[in-house]
XYZ file of C-alpha atoms in Angstrom:
476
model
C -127.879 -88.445 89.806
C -125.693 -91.796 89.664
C -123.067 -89.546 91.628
C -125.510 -88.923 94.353
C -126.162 -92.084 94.730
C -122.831 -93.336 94.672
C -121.944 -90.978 97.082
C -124.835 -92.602 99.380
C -124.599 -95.871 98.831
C -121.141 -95.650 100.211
C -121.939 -93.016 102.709
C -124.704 -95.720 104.037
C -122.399 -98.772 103.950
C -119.325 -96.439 105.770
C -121.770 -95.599 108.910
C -123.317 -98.923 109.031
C -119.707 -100.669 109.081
C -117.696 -98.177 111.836
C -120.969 -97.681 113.918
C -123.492 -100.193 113.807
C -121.711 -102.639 115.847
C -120.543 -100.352 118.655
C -124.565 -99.364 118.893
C -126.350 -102.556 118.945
C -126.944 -104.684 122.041
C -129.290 -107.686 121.165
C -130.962 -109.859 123.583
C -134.573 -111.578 123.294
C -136.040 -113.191 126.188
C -137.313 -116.243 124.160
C -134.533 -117.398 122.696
C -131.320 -115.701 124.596
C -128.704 -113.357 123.361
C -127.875 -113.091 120.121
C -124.139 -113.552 118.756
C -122.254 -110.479 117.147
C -123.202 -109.450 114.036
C -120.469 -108.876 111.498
C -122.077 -105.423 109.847
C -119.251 -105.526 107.141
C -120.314 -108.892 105.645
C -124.418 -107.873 105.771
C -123.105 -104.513 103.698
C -121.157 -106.707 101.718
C -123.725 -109.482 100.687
C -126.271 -106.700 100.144
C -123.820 -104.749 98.205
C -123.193 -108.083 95.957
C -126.681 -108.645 95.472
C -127.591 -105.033 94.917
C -124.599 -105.320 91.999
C -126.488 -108.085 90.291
C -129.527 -107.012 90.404
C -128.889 -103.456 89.191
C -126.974 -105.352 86.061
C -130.085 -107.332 85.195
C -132.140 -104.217 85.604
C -129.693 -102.050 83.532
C -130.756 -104.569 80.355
C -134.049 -104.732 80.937
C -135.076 -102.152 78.181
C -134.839 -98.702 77.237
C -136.204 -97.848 80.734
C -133.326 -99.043 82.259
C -132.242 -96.214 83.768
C -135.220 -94.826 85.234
C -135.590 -98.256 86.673
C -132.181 -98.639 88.119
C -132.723 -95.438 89.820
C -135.588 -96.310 91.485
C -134.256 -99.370 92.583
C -131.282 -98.241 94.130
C -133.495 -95.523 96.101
C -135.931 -98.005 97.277
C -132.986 -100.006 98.444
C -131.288 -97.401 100.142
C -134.492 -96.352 101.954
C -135.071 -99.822 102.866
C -131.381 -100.176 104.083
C -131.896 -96.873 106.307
C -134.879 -98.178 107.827
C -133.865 -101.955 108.505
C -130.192 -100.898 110.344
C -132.714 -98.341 112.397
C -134.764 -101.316 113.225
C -131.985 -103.521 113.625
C -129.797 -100.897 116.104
C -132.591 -99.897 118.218
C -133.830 -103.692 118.726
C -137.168 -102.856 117.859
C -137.881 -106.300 115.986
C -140.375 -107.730 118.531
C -142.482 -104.367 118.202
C -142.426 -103.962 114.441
C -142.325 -107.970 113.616
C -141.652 -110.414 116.375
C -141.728 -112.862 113.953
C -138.361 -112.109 112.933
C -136.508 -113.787 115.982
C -138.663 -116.618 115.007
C -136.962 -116.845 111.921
C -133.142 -116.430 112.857
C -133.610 -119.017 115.998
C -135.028 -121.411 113.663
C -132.893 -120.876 110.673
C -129.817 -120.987 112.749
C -131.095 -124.478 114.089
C -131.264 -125.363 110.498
C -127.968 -124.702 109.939
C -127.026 -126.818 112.402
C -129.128 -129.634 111.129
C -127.472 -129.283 108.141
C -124.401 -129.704 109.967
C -125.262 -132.592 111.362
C -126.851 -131.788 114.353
C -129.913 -134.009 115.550
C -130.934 -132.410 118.532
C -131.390 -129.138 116.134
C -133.486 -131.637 113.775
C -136.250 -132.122 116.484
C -136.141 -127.976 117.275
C -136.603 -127.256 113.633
C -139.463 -130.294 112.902
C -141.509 -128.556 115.788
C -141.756 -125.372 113.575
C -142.222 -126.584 110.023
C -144.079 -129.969 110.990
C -141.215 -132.265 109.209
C -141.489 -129.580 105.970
C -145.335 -130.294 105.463
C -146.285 -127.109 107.321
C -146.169 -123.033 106.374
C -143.708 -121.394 106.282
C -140.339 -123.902 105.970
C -139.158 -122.144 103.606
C -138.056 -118.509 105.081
C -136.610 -121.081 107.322
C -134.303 -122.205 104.647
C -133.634 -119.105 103.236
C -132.226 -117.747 106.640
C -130.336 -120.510 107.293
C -128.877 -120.415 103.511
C -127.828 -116.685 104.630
C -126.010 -117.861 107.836
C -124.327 -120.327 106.018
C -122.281 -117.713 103.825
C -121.875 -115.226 106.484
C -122.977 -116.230 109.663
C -125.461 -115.652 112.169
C -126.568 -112.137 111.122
C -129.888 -110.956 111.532
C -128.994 -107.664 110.110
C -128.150 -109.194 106.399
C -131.069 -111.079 106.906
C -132.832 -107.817 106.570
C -130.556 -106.530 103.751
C -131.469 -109.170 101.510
C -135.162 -108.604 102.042
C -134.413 -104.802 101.361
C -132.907 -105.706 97.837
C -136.398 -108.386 97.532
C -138.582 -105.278 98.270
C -136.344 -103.114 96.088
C -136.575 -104.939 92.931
C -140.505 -105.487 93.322
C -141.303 -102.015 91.965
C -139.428 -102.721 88.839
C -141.075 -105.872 88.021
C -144.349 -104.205 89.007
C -143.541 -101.373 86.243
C -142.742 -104.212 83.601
C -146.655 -106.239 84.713
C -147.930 -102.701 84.050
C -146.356 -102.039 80.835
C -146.622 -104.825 79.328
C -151.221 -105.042 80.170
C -151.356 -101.102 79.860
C -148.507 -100.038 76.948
C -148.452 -96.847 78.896
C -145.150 -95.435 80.438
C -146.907 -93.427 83.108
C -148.982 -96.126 84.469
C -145.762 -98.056 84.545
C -144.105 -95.726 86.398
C -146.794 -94.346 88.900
C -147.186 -98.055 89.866
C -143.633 -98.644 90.429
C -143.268 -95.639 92.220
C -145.920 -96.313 94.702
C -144.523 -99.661 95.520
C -140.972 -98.550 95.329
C -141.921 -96.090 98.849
C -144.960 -96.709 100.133
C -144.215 -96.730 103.807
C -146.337 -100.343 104.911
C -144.191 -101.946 101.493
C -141.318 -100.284 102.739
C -141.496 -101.722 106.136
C -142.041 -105.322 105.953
C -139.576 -105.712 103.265
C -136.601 -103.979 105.687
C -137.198 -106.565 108.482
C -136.886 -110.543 108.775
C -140.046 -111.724 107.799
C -141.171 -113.425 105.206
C -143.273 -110.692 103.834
C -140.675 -109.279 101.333
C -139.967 -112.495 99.562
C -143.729 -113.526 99.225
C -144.711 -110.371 97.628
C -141.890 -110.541 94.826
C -142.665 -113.623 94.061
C -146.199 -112.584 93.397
C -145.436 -110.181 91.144
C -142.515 -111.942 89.526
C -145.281 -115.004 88.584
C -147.610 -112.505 87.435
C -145.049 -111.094 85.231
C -143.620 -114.190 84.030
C -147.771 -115.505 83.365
C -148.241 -112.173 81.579
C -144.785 -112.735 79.109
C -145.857 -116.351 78.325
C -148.783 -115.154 77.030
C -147.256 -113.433 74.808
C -144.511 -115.601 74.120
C -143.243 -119.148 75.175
C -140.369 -118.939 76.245
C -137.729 -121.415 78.672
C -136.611 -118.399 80.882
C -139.688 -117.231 82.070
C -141.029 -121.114 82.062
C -138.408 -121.005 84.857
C -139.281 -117.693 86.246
C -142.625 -118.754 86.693
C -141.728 -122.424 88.286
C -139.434 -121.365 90.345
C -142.067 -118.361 91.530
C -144.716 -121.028 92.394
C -142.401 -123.258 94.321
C -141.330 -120.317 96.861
C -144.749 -119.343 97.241
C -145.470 -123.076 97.931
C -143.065 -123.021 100.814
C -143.478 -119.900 101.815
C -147.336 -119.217 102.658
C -149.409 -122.159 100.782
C -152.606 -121.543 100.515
C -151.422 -118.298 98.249
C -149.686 -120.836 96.250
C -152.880 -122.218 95.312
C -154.690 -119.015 94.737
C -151.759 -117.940 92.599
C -152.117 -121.350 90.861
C -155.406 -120.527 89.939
C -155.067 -116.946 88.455
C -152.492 -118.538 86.335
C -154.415 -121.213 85.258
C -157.608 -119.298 84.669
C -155.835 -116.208 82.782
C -154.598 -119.044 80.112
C -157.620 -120.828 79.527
C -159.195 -117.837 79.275
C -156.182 -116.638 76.869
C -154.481 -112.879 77.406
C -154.283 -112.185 74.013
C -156.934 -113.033 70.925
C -157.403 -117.073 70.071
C -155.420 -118.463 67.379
C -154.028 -121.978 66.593
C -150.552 -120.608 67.489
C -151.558 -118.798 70.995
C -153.560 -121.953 72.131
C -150.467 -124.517 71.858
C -148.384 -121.793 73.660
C -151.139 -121.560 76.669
C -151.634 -125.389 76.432
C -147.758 -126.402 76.416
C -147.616 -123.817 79.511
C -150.069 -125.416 81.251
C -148.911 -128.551 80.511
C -144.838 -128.099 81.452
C -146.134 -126.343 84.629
C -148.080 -129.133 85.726
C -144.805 -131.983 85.374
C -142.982 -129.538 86.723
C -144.950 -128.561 89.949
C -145.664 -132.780 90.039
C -141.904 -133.237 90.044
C -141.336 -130.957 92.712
C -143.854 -132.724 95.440
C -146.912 -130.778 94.926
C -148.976 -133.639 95.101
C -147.243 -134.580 98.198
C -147.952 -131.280 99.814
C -151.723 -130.718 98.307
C -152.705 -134.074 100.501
C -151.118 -132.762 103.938
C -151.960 -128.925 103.576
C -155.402 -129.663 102.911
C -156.037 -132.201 105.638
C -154.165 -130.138 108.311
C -155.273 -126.671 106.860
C -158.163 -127.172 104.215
C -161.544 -127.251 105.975
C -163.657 -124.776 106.956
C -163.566 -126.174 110.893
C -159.734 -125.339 111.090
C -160.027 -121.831 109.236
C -162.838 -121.033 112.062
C -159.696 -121.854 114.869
C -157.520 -119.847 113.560
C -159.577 -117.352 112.800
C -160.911 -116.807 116.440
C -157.473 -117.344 117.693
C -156.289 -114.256 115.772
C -159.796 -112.287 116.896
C -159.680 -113.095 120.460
C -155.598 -112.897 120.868
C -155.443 -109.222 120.636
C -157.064 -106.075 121.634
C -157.611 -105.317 117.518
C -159.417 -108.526 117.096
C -162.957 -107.612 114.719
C -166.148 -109.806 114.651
C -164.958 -112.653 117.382
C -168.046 -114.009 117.212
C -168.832 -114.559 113.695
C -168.810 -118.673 112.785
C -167.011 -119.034 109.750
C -167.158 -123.321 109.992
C -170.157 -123.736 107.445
C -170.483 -122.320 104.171
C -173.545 -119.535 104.935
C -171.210 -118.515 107.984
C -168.348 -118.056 105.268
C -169.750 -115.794 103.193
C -171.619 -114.052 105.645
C -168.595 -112.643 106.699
C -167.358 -111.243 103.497
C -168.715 -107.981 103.276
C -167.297 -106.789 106.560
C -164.468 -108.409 105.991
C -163.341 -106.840 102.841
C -163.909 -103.096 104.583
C -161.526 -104.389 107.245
C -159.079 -105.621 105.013
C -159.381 -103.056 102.700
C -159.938 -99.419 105.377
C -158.402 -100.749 109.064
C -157.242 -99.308 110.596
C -159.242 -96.716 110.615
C -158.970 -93.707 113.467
C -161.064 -94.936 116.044
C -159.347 -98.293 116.292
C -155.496 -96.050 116.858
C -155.040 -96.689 120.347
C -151.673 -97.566 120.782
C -148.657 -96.516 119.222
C -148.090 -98.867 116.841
C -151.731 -98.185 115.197
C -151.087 -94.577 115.117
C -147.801 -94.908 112.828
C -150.228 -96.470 110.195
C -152.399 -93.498 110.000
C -150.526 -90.836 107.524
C -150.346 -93.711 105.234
C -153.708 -94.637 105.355
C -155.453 -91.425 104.364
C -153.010 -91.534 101.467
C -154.577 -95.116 101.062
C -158.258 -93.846 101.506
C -157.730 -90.931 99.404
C -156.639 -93.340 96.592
C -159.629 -95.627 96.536
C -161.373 -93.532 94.342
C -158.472 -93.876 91.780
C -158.741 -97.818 92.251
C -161.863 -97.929 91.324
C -161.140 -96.255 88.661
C -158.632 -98.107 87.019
C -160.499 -101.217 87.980
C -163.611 -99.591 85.657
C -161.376 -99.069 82.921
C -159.484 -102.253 82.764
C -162.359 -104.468 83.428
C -163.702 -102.451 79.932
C -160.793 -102.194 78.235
C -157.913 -105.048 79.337
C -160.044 -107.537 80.668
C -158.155 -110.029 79.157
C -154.137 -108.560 79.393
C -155.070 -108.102 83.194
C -156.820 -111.395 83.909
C -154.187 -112.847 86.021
C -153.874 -110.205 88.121
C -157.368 -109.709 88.761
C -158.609 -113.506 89.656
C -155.845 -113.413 91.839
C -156.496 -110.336 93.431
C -160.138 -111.024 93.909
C -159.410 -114.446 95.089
C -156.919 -113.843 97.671
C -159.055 -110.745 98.746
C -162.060 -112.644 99.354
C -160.148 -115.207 100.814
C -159.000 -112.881 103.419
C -161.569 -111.350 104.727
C -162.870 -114.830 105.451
C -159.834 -115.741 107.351
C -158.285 -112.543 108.965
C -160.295 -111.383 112.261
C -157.347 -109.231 113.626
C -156.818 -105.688 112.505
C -152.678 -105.951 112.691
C -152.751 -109.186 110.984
C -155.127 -107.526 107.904
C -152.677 -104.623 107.733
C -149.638 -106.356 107.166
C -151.707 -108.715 105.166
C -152.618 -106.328 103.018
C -149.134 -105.934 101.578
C -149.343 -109.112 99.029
C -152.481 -106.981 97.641
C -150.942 -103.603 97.708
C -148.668 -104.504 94.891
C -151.394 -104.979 92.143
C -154.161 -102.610 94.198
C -151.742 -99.745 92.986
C -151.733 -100.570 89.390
C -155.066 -99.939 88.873
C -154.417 -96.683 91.217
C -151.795 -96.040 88.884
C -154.468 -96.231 86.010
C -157.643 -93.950 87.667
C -154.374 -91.342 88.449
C -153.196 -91.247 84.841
C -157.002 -91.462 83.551
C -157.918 -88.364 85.872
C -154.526 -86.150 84.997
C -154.796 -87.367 80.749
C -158.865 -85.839 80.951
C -157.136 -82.643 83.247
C -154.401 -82.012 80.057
C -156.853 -82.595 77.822
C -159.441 -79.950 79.125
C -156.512 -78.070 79.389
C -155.476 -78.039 76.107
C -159.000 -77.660 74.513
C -158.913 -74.133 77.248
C -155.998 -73.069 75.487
C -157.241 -74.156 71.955
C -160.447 -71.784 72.713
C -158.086 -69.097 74.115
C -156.087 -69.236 71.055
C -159.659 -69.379 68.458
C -160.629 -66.614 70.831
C -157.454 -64.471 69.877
C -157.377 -65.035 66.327
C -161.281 -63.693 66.149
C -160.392 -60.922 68.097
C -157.386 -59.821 66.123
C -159.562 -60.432 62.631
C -162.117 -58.229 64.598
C -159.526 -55.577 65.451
C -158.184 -55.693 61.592
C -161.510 -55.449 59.932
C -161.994 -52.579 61.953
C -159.051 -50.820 60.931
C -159.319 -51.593 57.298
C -161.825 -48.251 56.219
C -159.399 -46.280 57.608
C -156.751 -47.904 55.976
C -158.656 -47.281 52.498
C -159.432 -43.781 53.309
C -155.529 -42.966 54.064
């Protein structure tokens, strides 16, 4: 197996170094041509990062392997997919928001450079760095800085992002469920499931936001066990790139984590409530010291009432053929949670096959019976864990109720839900993961009690048979 992929990681990185280039012609009406892209230093950054990562990985545990392996598939699929994207210039179709991101972060360079003129192009998109969003700006721009303006490693880094977010997915799972197949079924799932796959192989911001989900979750879930300065860290660091990268997650996130300590993961003692309390407490300094406060006041003046959230959600209703409920008012409270009910099939079902009319909509379908066909399993899990690991899993399910319910408030476009849906995928599939293993554990089990009966069934025949034949034997 590590020969085979060997063999394709360097297959991959050969075609994508002697042929990309001579295939690609790049050119977006909004922002102009875009400059060559040196293929060999994408392959080469992603191959660098892809080395790390696969070390760290390695020493994770005695599922090391099984992890690495699944990493480095999920990468290469995502690596496949991206230089498709990339070579057939189909970012504006899949995510237009990409060219966004590598006009801006290239301006940012520039700024950084010293460039003032770039300054004013850049403040127009992040609002001065109070805004959404600033910091996929960043990131891009750090990525040009080492090699470049390169949209292509753009989307290699975000390939090794989405990669390495089914391995931290298997160690949330583990470490709430203690069971290797759950761990594994979940990891699996996120590792190639084709929505996942897709908006972590292009250059949005998708990717990054949904690791760092799961990363906090994991690092919230390993504090509670244990206080510890690396995953202090983990956690921090998690919270600020959320902050910068789609806010009002941040403070959903913020939440769950605060909630799942007060409420405590594991059973009270003295000892578990100064670990939860000196978590709470470091986290709080440490989000102070890096502006929270700062950004709470602007995001929630610009962004925080319930008359903005009704503008942007008729914007994204009325801007697009796949817009849902246009005129629902979502300004007062009543209006709010009016809405959630239909909301929360749309974000959960949509699209569903009366609503494929182009083909965009249609490429979601195969996916989404496989979605549809898992609900049951969902529920499933969600039964048992609510009974059973209410409070290992606490984190993960304020969160995901939170930022579920929050959603179907806010999203009244179909497209938008969809790709929305990814940040909830990630923890939707462990407790798929769970129903699945629940259902096939009661299928052995019957099985095993058939074959137990089978076997009682022989043994009383053959006694039958031998009593039988024992007159005879006295006779003889």
């Amino acid at each position: 197996m590590n020969s085979i992929l060997t063999f394709l990681a360097l297959l991959f990185a050969a075609v994508i170094i002697l042929l990309v280039p001579n295939l690609v012609s790049q050119y977006q009406p909004q922002y102009g041509p875009v400059a060559s892209t040196d293929c060999a230093k994408a392959v080469l950054l992603c191959g660098a990062l892809a080395v790390a990562v696969s070390w760290l990985i390695r020493r994770s545990g005695p599922d090391g392997s099984f992890l690495l392996k699944l990493f480095l598939f999920a990468l290469l699929l995502r690596v496949a997919i991206a230089t498709l994207i990339f070579v057939l210039n189909q970012q504006t179709f899949f995510g237009g928001d990409a060219w966004t991101y590598d006009f801006v972060g290239s301006r940012q360079l520039n700024v950084w450079y010293g460039d003032r003129f770039a300054q004013v192009q850049v403040d127009q998109f992040t609002g001065k760095g109070q805004g959404s969003g600033w910091g996929m700006v960043y990131m891009v721009a750090a990525i040009y800085a080492v090699v470049g303006r390169n949209m292509l490693a753009v989307q290699f880094v975000n390939a090794v992002i989405g990669a390495v977010t089914a391995p931290v997915i298997f160690l949330c799972a583990q470490h709430v469920y203690s069971n290797n197949r759950v761990a594994r079924v979940a990891a699996f799932a996120v590792a190639f499931y084709p929505s996942l796959v897709l908006w972590s192989s292009q250059g949005l911001k998708d990717g990054p936001i949904v690791f760092l989900l799961a990363f906090a979750i994991l690092a919230t879930l390993k504090l509670g066990q244990k206080l510890t300065v690396t995953y202090l860290v983990v956690l921090v660091f998690s919270l600020f790139g959320l902050l910068i990268m789609r806010f009002y997650v941040f403070y959903m996130i913020l939440v769950a984590i605060g909630g799942a300590f007060l409420i405590g993961m594991r059973k009270v003692s003295a000892t578990s409530f100064f670990r939860q309390f000196a978590v709470i407490v470091v986290l709080g300094l440490s989000l102070t010291y890096l502006g929270i406060t700062r950004y709470a006041n602007v995001q929630m003046e610009n962004f925080g009432g319930l008359e903005q959230l009704q503008v942007r959600r008729q914007d994204a209703a009325r801007s697009a053929k796949s817009g849902f409920d246009k005129d629902v008012d979502v300004s007062t409270t009543s209006g709010a949670l009016s809405t959630i009910p239909m909301g929360l099939v749309y974000l959960l079902f949509a699209p569903f096959p009366w609503q494929v009319v182009s083909l965009r909509q249609s490429i979601t379908l195969p996916e989404m019976i496989v979605w549809w066909g898992s609900f049951p399993m969902l529920v499933l899990g969600l039964w048992y864990s609510l009974r059973y690991r209410l409070r290992q899993m606490s984190p993960i399910l304020i969160f995901s109720t939170m930022l579920s319910l929050g959603y179907s408030v806010f999203q009244g476009n179909v497209g938008t839900a969809y790709r929305q849906r990814a940040q909830l995928l990630v923890f939707y599939f462990v407790f798929v993961a769970v129903g699945y293993v629940l259902i096939w554990e009661k299928r052995e089990e019957r099985k095993r009690q058939e074959a137990l009966e089978r076997q009682r069934l022989a043994v009383r025949a053959a006694a039958r048979i031998a009593q039988r034949a024992s007159p005879t034997a006295d006779r003889i």
